[in-house]
Amino acid sequence: RELIADYERTIEHILDRLDEGRLAAAVALARIPEAIRGYGPVKERSMVQAQARQKELLAVFDHAIAYVPALDLYLDGTAENTGMRELPWMDRGAVGLRITPEGGRFVTLPDTAPEETFERSEVKLAFDARGSLDLGWSGHVEGALAHDWRVRYGAEGTRKGRLEDDLGGTFTGLRLESVTGGSLDDRQRGPSLEAHGTSDRFAAKHDQGFAVPVAPSPYLESTYAALETRTSTLSFARRPGHEATWELRLPATAKVEDAPQSVHLETPFARFDRTVQREGNAFVVVTKWALTRSHVEPAEYAAFREFCRQVDRASAERLRWRVAP
């Protein structure tokens, strides 16, 4: 899943900057997946080789990046849909040549940090006695994620349908009634969106009641740790922070049977926090998670995979209730 997403981002990066002079490099980049073959260790080795080749080709493909000493800021003037402090993913961690009046030297462009590049959402979920959902959602991104949102939701004609598709992966059966966009064209701050919708299928029926998740599931194991073991370093192309606040309000006649508890998981390479507050039949759940390192060594992989499993198990917990007749 992560390989597919990384390839899609690479293609978007190419299309944003493609011209006649870089056509050969663009074609070679687009054909990178053809080099990934085999199973198990064979596939793993070919993946490492393909990633190394991709970095070489991107160095050829990309334009020069300007450095502003007074602000300690790197600017990619060729990257569309990005602001001053939104250095694209493909530039982060790359090797560059910084040229000044005193001469030139090679530098590593700054990597992203979860507190600088993040996705934050606030969701109000109100359920009636039949389990139908009335949803109010707002989302905001900063840093390198801003480019993705501007490309994905920038066109007003497709914004509602795309957001409905994207949120529908979390809120089953969601039908958006309205979407408003704030600051999508503002390069000085990250984009924001707000939406309102309903669903008759989000609350799953069980016995004589209902069950719902209390946060979006990151599916960490399938995304980052699908292999049982690794012999090479696992590197993360992206490390944004994630924060979701869900306010869930159940019917006054609902009797809660089971509710997820607060969770805190801390490792050298990632962290996950979920806090749960309850007042009667109203719950406020704040979930935060982030990859805090850019890579995991083979010796650490088993512990990282166990962390992913623990997060996925916690995310699979449900709030369950019955409605009195």
Tab-separated table of C-alpha atoms in Angstrom:
chain	number	residue	atom	x	y	z
A	1	ARG	CA	0.000	0.000	0.000
A	2	GLU	CA	2.794	2.452	0.889
A	3	LEU	CA	4.681	1.572	-2.325
A	4	ILE	CA	1.598	2.343	-4.411
A	5	ALA	CA	1.010	5.645	-2.595
A	6	ASP	CA	4.681	6.621	-2.992
A	7	TYR	CA	4.532	5.860	-6.729
A	8	GLU	CA	1.387	7.975	-7.123
A	9	ARG	CA	3.093	10.882	-5.340
A	10	THR	CA	6.147	10.515	-7.588
A	11	ILE	CA	3.970	10.676	-10.710
A	12	GLU	CA	2.192	13.798	-9.370
A	13	HIS	CA	5.621	15.324	-8.682
A	14	ILE	CA	6.733	14.558	-12.255
A	15	LEU	CA	3.593	15.974	-13.845
A	16	ASP	CA	3.887	19.184	-11.816
A	17	ARG	CA	7.348	19.879	-13.281
A	18	LEU	CA	7.498	18.033	-16.600
A	19	ASP	CA	9.070	19.769	-19.595
A	20	GLU	CA	10.861	18.644	-22.768
A	21	GLY	CA	14.309	18.800	-21.195
A	22	ARG	CA	13.387	16.317	-18.439
A	23	LEU	CA	11.305	13.885	-20.453
A	24	ALA	CA	13.907	11.075	-20.403
A	25	ALA	CA	14.303	11.251	-16.623
A	26	ALA	CA	10.503	11.348	-16.230
A	27	VAL	CA	10.063	8.165	-18.292
A	28	ALA	CA	12.775	6.391	-16.292
A	29	LEU	CA	11.112	7.419	-13.025
A	30	ALA	CA	7.716	6.196	-14.229
A	31	ARG	CA	9.228	2.787	-15.020
A	32	ILE	CA	10.837	2.293	-11.590
A	33	PRO	CA	8.170	-0.261	-10.424
A	34	GLU	CA	9.171	-2.605	-13.267
A	35	ALA	CA	12.388	-3.324	-11.356
A	36	ILE	CA	10.530	-4.600	-8.249
A	37	ARG	CA	10.133	-8.350	-8.646
A	38	GLY	CA	10.054	-11.630	-6.749
A	39	TYR	CA	8.927	-12.495	-3.235
A	40	GLY	CA	10.341	-12.236	0.280
A	41	PRO	CA	14.065	-11.335	0.438
A	42	VAL	CA	14.323	-11.150	-3.371
A	43	LYS	CA	11.546	-8.569	-3.533
A	44	GLU	CA	13.019	-6.690	-0.579
A	45	ARG	CA	16.420	-6.367	-2.308
A	46	SER	CA	14.824	-5.187	-5.529
A	47	MET	CA	12.815	-2.587	-3.563
A	48	VAL	CA	15.994	-1.182	-1.977
A	49	GLN	CA	17.683	-0.996	-5.390
A	50	ALA	CA	14.617	0.653	-6.943
A	51	GLN	CA	14.445	3.272	-4.184
A	52	ALA	CA	18.135	4.096	-4.635
A	53	ARG	CA	17.632	4.437	-8.396
A	54	GLN	CA	14.607	6.675	-7.816
A	55	LYS	CA	16.664	9.052	-5.665
A	56	GLU	CA	19.329	9.275	-8.381
A	57	LEU	CA	16.752	10.057	-11.066
A	58	LEU	CA	14.940	12.614	-8.923
A	59	ALA	CA	18.238	14.431	-8.389
A	60	VAL	CA	18.495	14.724	-12.179
A	61	PHE	CA	14.835	15.618	-12.641
A	62	ASP	CA	14.425	18.281	-9.976
A	63	HIS	CA	15.258	21.963	-10.392
A	64	ALA	CA	17.563	23.972	-8.165
A	65	ILE	CA	16.243	25.012	-4.752
A	66	ALA	CA	16.905	28.473	-3.325
A	67	TYR	CA	18.217	28.937	0.217
A	68	VAL	CA	17.340	32.060	2.250
A	69	PRO	CA	19.989	32.397	5.002
A	70	ALA	CA	18.124	35.072	6.983
A	71	LEU	CA	15.154	32.705	7.411
A	72	ASP	CA	17.097	29.424	7.244
A	73	LEU	CA	14.553	28.514	4.610
A	74	TYR	CA	14.686	26.372	1.458
A	75	LEU	CA	12.368	27.336	-1.417
A	76	ASP	CA	11.492	25.257	-4.456
A	77	GLY	CA	10.265	27.840	-6.934
A	78	THR	CA	9.293	25.203	-9.509
A	79	ALA	CA	6.882	23.326	-7.210
A	80	GLU	CA	3.280	24.267	-7.936
A	81	ASN	CA	0.612	24.545	-5.227
A	82	THR	CA	3.153	25.035	-2.423
A	83	GLY	CA	3.790	27.888	-0.024
A	84	MET	CA	6.990	29.301	1.452
A	85	ARG	CA	7.208	26.784	4.300
A	86	GLU	CA	5.842	23.809	2.399
A	87	LEU	CA	8.948	22.207	0.871
A	88	PRO	CA	7.639	19.232	-1.148
A	89	TRP	CA	8.105	15.648	0.035
A	90	MET	CA	10.392	14.814	-2.870
A	91	ASP	CA	12.852	17.553	-1.846
A	92	ARG	CA	13.044	16.630	1.817
A	93	GLY	CA	16.125	14.726	2.872
A	94	ALA	CA	17.698	15.136	-0.597
A	95	VAL	CA	21.311	16.169	-1.103
A	96	GLY	CA	21.764	19.689	-2.456
A	97	LEU	CA	24.589	22.037	-3.334
A	98	ARG	CA	24.321	25.283	-1.375
A	99	ILE	CA	26.031	28.075	-3.289
A	100	THR	CA	27.019	31.312	-1.508
A	101	PRO	CA	29.479	34.141	-2.274
A	102	GLU	CA	32.003	32.257	-0.158
A	103	GLY	CA	31.686	29.114	-2.284
A	104	GLY	CA	29.582	25.967	-2.415
A	105	ARG	CA	29.070	22.950	-0.187
A	106	PHE	CA	26.847	19.903	-0.174
A	107	VAL	CA	24.004	19.866	2.350
A	108	THR	CA	21.120	17.597	3.211
A	109	LEU	CA	17.806	19.368	2.826
A	110	PRO	CA	15.735	19.329	6.035
A	111	ASP	CA	13.447	16.404	6.651
A	112	THR	CA	9.905	16.970	7.825
A	113	ALA	CA	8.846	16.746	11.467
A	114	PRO	CA	5.360	15.657	12.620
A	115	GLU	CA	4.810	18.969	14.426
A	116	GLU	CA	5.543	20.920	11.192
A	117	THR	CA	3.690	18.749	8.685
A	118	PHE	CA	0.427	17.417	10.085
A	119	GLU	CA	-3.212	16.611	9.444
A	120	ARG	CA	-5.819	17.665	12.011
A	121	SER	CA	-9.556	16.989	11.995
A	122	GLU	CA	-12.499	17.680	14.291
A	123	VAL	CA	-15.672	15.642	13.910
A	124	LYS	CA	-19.062	15.937	15.595
A	125	LEU	CA	-21.103	12.733	15.367
A	126	ALA	CA	-24.724	12.693	16.580
A	127	PHE	CA	-26.733	9.457	16.475
A	128	ASP	CA	-30.494	8.997	16.724
A	129	ALA	CA	-32.357	5.991	18.115
A	130	ARG	CA	-32.179	4.202	14.737
A	131	GLY	CA	-28.398	4.572	14.543
A	132	SER	CA	-28.505	7.215	11.803
A	133	LEU	CA	-25.573	9.617	11.858
A	134	ASP	CA	-25.527	13.393	11.482
A	135	LEU	CA	-21.920	14.463	10.891
A	136	GLY	CA	-20.069	17.757	11.014
A	137	TRP	CA	-16.431	17.542	9.900
A	138	SER	CA	-13.586	20.036	9.629
A	139	GLY	CA	-10.027	19.350	8.514
A	140	HIS	CA	-6.788	21.294	8.272
A	141	VAL	CA	-3.270	20.442	7.038
A	142	GLU	CA	0.115	22.152	7.247
A	143	GLY	CA	3.525	21.687	5.677
A	144	ALA	CA	4.146	19.303	2.792
A	145	LEU	CA	0.572	17.950	3.009
A	146	ALA	CA	-0.790	21.304	1.826
A	147	HIS	CA	0.249	20.607	-1.779
A	148	ASP	CA	-1.692	17.324	-1.768
A	149	TRP	CA	-4.885	19.015	-0.550
A	150	ARG	CA	-4.661	21.866	-3.042
A	151	VAL	CA	-4.286	19.395	-5.895
A	152	ARG	CA	-6.982	17.045	-4.584
A	153	TYR	CA	-9.621	19.610	-3.565
A	154	GLY	CA	-8.631	22.753	-5.461
A	155	ALA	CA	-11.274	22.439	-8.200
A	156	GLU	CA	-14.696	23.442	-6.865
A	157	GLY	CA	-16.517	21.198	-9.338
A	158	THR	CA	-14.942	17.988	-8.003
A	159	ARG	CA	-14.315	19.003	-4.387
A	160	LYS	CA	-17.493	17.588	-2.854
A	161	GLY	CA	-17.311	14.249	-4.676
A	162	ARG	CA	-13.638	13.740	-3.848
A	163	LEU	CA	-14.044	14.606	-0.188
A	164	GLU	CA	-17.082	12.323	0.048
A	165	ASP	CA	-15.018	9.482	-1.443
A	166	ASP	CA	-12.105	10.133	0.913
A	167	LEU	CA	-14.200	10.450	4.073
A	168	GLY	CA	-16.340	7.499	2.995
A	169	GLY	CA	-13.425	5.192	3.766
A	170	THR	CA	-13.903	6.065	7.438
A	171	PHE	CA	-17.607	6.951	7.574
A	172	THR	CA	-19.395	4.160	5.713
A	173	GLY	CA	-22.335	5.305	3.622
A	174	LEU	CA	-21.566	8.996	4.043
A	175	ARG	CA	-23.551	11.446	1.900
A	176	LEU	CA	-22.192	14.978	2.041
A	177	GLU	CA	-24.751	17.769	1.900
A	178	SER	CA	-22.314	20.686	1.877
A	179	VAL	CA	-18.575	21.403	1.628
A	180	THR	CA	-16.899	24.758	2.215
A	181	GLY	CA	-13.231	25.460	1.565
A	182	GLY	CA	-11.112	27.960	3.398
A	183	SER	CA	-7.612	29.150	2.400
A	184	LEU	CA	-7.186	26.622	-0.434
A	185	ASP	CA	-5.625	29.366	-2.549
A	186	ASP	CA	-3.734	30.985	0.312
A	187	ARG	CA	-0.025	30.036	0.135
A	188	GLN	CA	0.719	31.637	3.515
A	189	ARG	CA	-1.223	29.048	5.510
A	190	GLY	CA	-2.331	25.472	5.143
A	191	PRO	CA	-5.703	24.664	3.552
A	192	SER	CA	-8.876	23.918	5.515
A	193	LEU	CA	-12.210	22.331	4.648
A	194	GLU	CA	-15.552	21.932	6.408
A	195	ALA	CA	-18.353	19.532	5.542
A	196	HIS	CA	-21.745	18.326	6.737
A	197	GLY	CA	-23.367	15.022	5.890
A	198	THR	CA	-25.383	12.016	7.007
A	199	SER	CA	-25.154	8.228	6.960
A	200	ASP	CA	-27.550	5.389	7.727
A	201	ARG	CA	-24.803	2.743	7.562
A	202	PHE	CA	-21.934	4.023	9.704
A	203	ALA	CA	-23.313	2.532	12.938
A	204	ALA	CA	-23.082	-1.250	12.611
A	205	LYS	CA	-25.999	-3.170	14.102
A	206	HIS	CA	-25.266	-5.837	16.704
A	207	ASP	CA	-27.878	-7.746	18.671
A	208	GLN	CA	-30.376	-5.013	19.564
A	209	GLY	CA	-27.892	-2.155	19.479
A	210	PHE	CA	-25.126	-0.451	17.546
A	211	ALA	CA	-21.332	-0.265	17.404
A	212	VAL	CA	-19.080	2.480	15.982
A	213	PRO	CA	-15.351	3.282	15.924
A	214	VAL	CA	-14.202	6.275	17.939
A	215	ALA	CA	-11.340	7.376	15.656
A	216	PRO	CA	-10.041	6.822	12.120
A	217	SER	CA	-7.961	3.669	11.716
A	218	PRO	CA	-4.406	4.189	10.389
A	219	TYR	CA	-3.964	0.498	9.357
A	220	LEU	CA	-0.298	0.668	10.322
A	221	GLU	CA	0.605	-3.002	9.946
A	222	SER	CA	-0.666	-3.356	6.371
A	223	THR	CA	0.820	0.015	5.405
A	224	TYR	CA	4.264	-0.171	7.019
A	225	ALA	CA	4.891	-3.639	8.443
A	226	ALA	CA	3.304	-6.273	6.210
A	227	LEU	CA	6.509	-8.354	6.037
A	228	GLU	CA	7.248	-10.775	8.897
A	229	THR	CA	10.954	-9.907	8.944
A	230	ARG	CA	13.307	-7.500	7.210
A	231	THR	CA	16.986	-7.650	6.274
A	232	SER	CA	17.216	-4.031	5.104
A	233	THR	CA	16.325	-0.659	6.611
A	234	LEU	CA	12.680	0.403	6.456
A	235	SER	CA	12.554	4.054	5.378
A	236	PHE	CA	9.519	6.343	5.529
A	237	ALA	CA	9.028	8.694	2.600
A	238	ARG	CA	6.499	10.674	4.650
A	239	ARG	CA	6.166	11.301	8.385
A	240	PRO	CA	3.258	13.670	8.981
A	241	GLY	CA	1.586	14.030	12.353
A	242	HIS	CA	-2.061	13.013	12.721
A	243	GLU	CA	-4.614	14.350	15.191
A	244	ALA	CA	-8.343	13.609	15.235
A	245	THR	CA	-10.915	14.836	17.748
A	246	TRP	CA	-14.246	13.014	17.652
A	247	GLU	CA	-17.229	14.194	19.700
A	248	LEU	CA	-19.806	11.400	19.775
A	249	ARG	CA	-23.313	12.024	21.117
A	250	LEU	CA	-25.634	9.052	21.641
A	251	PRO	CA	-29.423	9.142	22.066
A	252	ALA	CA	-30.649	10.022	25.548
A	253	THR	CA	-32.216	6.549	25.865
A	254	ALA	CA	-28.993	4.716	24.880
A	255	LYS	CA	-27.408	2.343	27.349
A	256	VAL	CA	-23.653	2.067	26.815
A	257	GLU	CA	-22.418	-1.532	26.945
A	258	ASP	CA	-18.752	-1.057	26.083
A	259	ALA	CA	-16.495	1.961	25.503
A	260	PRO	CA	-12.813	2.161	24.465
A	261	GLN	CA	-10.388	3.391	27.110
A	262	SER	CA	-7.466	5.804	26.897
A	263	VAL	CA	-4.257	4.376	25.392
A	264	HIS	CA	-0.637	5.561	25.365
A	265	LEU	CA	2.077	3.823	23.307
A	266	GLU	CA	5.599	5.244	23.066
A	267	THR	CA	8.527	3.737	21.140
A	268	PRO	CA	11.836	5.100	19.809
A	269	PHE	CA	10.329	5.310	16.308
A	270	ALA	CA	6.623	6.114	16.758
A	271	ARG	CA	3.992	7.183	19.264
A	272	PHE	CA	0.242	6.787	19.658
A	273	ASP	CA	-2.107	8.480	22.137
A	274	ARG	CA	-5.850	8.193	22.629
A	275	THR	CA	-7.680	10.005	25.402
A	276	VAL	CA	-11.341	9.277	26.128
A	277	GLN	CA	-13.605	11.549	28.165
A	278	ARG	CA	-17.210	10.748	28.955
A	279	GLU	CA	-20.095	12.796	30.271
A	280	GLY	CA	-23.320	10.823	30.282
A	281	ASN	CA	-23.949	9.652	26.719
A	282	ALA	CA	-21.446	12.087	25.217
A	283	PHE	CA	-17.841	11.091	24.483
A	284	VAL	CA	-14.839	13.150	23.384
A	285	VAL	CA	-12.002	11.072	21.915
A	286	VAL	CA	-8.690	12.684	20.918
A	287	THR	CA	-6.326	10.471	18.914
A	288	LYS	CA	-2.764	11.423	17.949
A	289	TRP	CA	-0.072	9.393	16.233
A	290	ALA	CA	3.167	10.013	14.364
A	291	LEU	CA	6.292	8.311	13.085
A	292	THR	CA	9.068	10.040	15.023
A	293	ARG	CA	12.005	8.598	13.063
A	294	SER	CA	12.694	8.464	9.345
A	295	HIS	CA	13.727	4.796	9.375
A	296	VAL	CA	13.647	1.502	11.277
A	297	GLU	CA	16.662	-0.802	11.280
A	298	PRO	CA	16.197	-4.583	10.749
A	299	ALA	CA	17.006	-5.275	14.418
A	300	GLU	CA	14.184	-2.911	15.463
A	301	TYR	CA	11.625	-4.143	12.968
A	302	ALA	CA	9.978	-6.760	15.208
A	303	ALA	CA	9.341	-4.127	17.904
A	304	PHE	CA	8.049	-1.664	15.301
A	305	ARG	CA	5.716	-4.305	13.842
A	306	GLU	CA	4.359	-5.064	17.307
A	307	PHE	CA	3.716	-1.350	17.835
A	308	CYS	CA	1.758	-1.252	14.562
A	309	ARG	CA	-0.304	-4.245	15.664
A	310	GLN	CA	-1.080	-2.681	19.035
A	311	VAL	CA	-2.256	0.532	17.360
A	312	ASP	CA	-4.427	-1.403	14.914
A	313	ARG	CA	-5.959	-3.442	17.749
A	314	ALA	CA	-6.715	-0.274	19.718
A	315	SER	CA	-8.226	1.333	16.601
A	316	ALA	CA	-10.477	-1.693	16.091
A	317	GLU	CA	-12.202	-1.190	19.462
A	318	ARG	CA	-15.810	-0.049	19.278
A	319	LEU	CA	-18.251	2.042	21.277
A	320	ARG	CA	-21.316	-0.185	21.752
A	321	TRP	CA	-24.766	0.738	22.981
A	322	ARG	CA	-28.396	-0.338	23.053
A	323	VAL	CA	-31.435	1.872	22.830
A	324	ALA	CA	-34.183	1.221	25.347
A	325	PRO	CA	-37.627	0.696	23.774
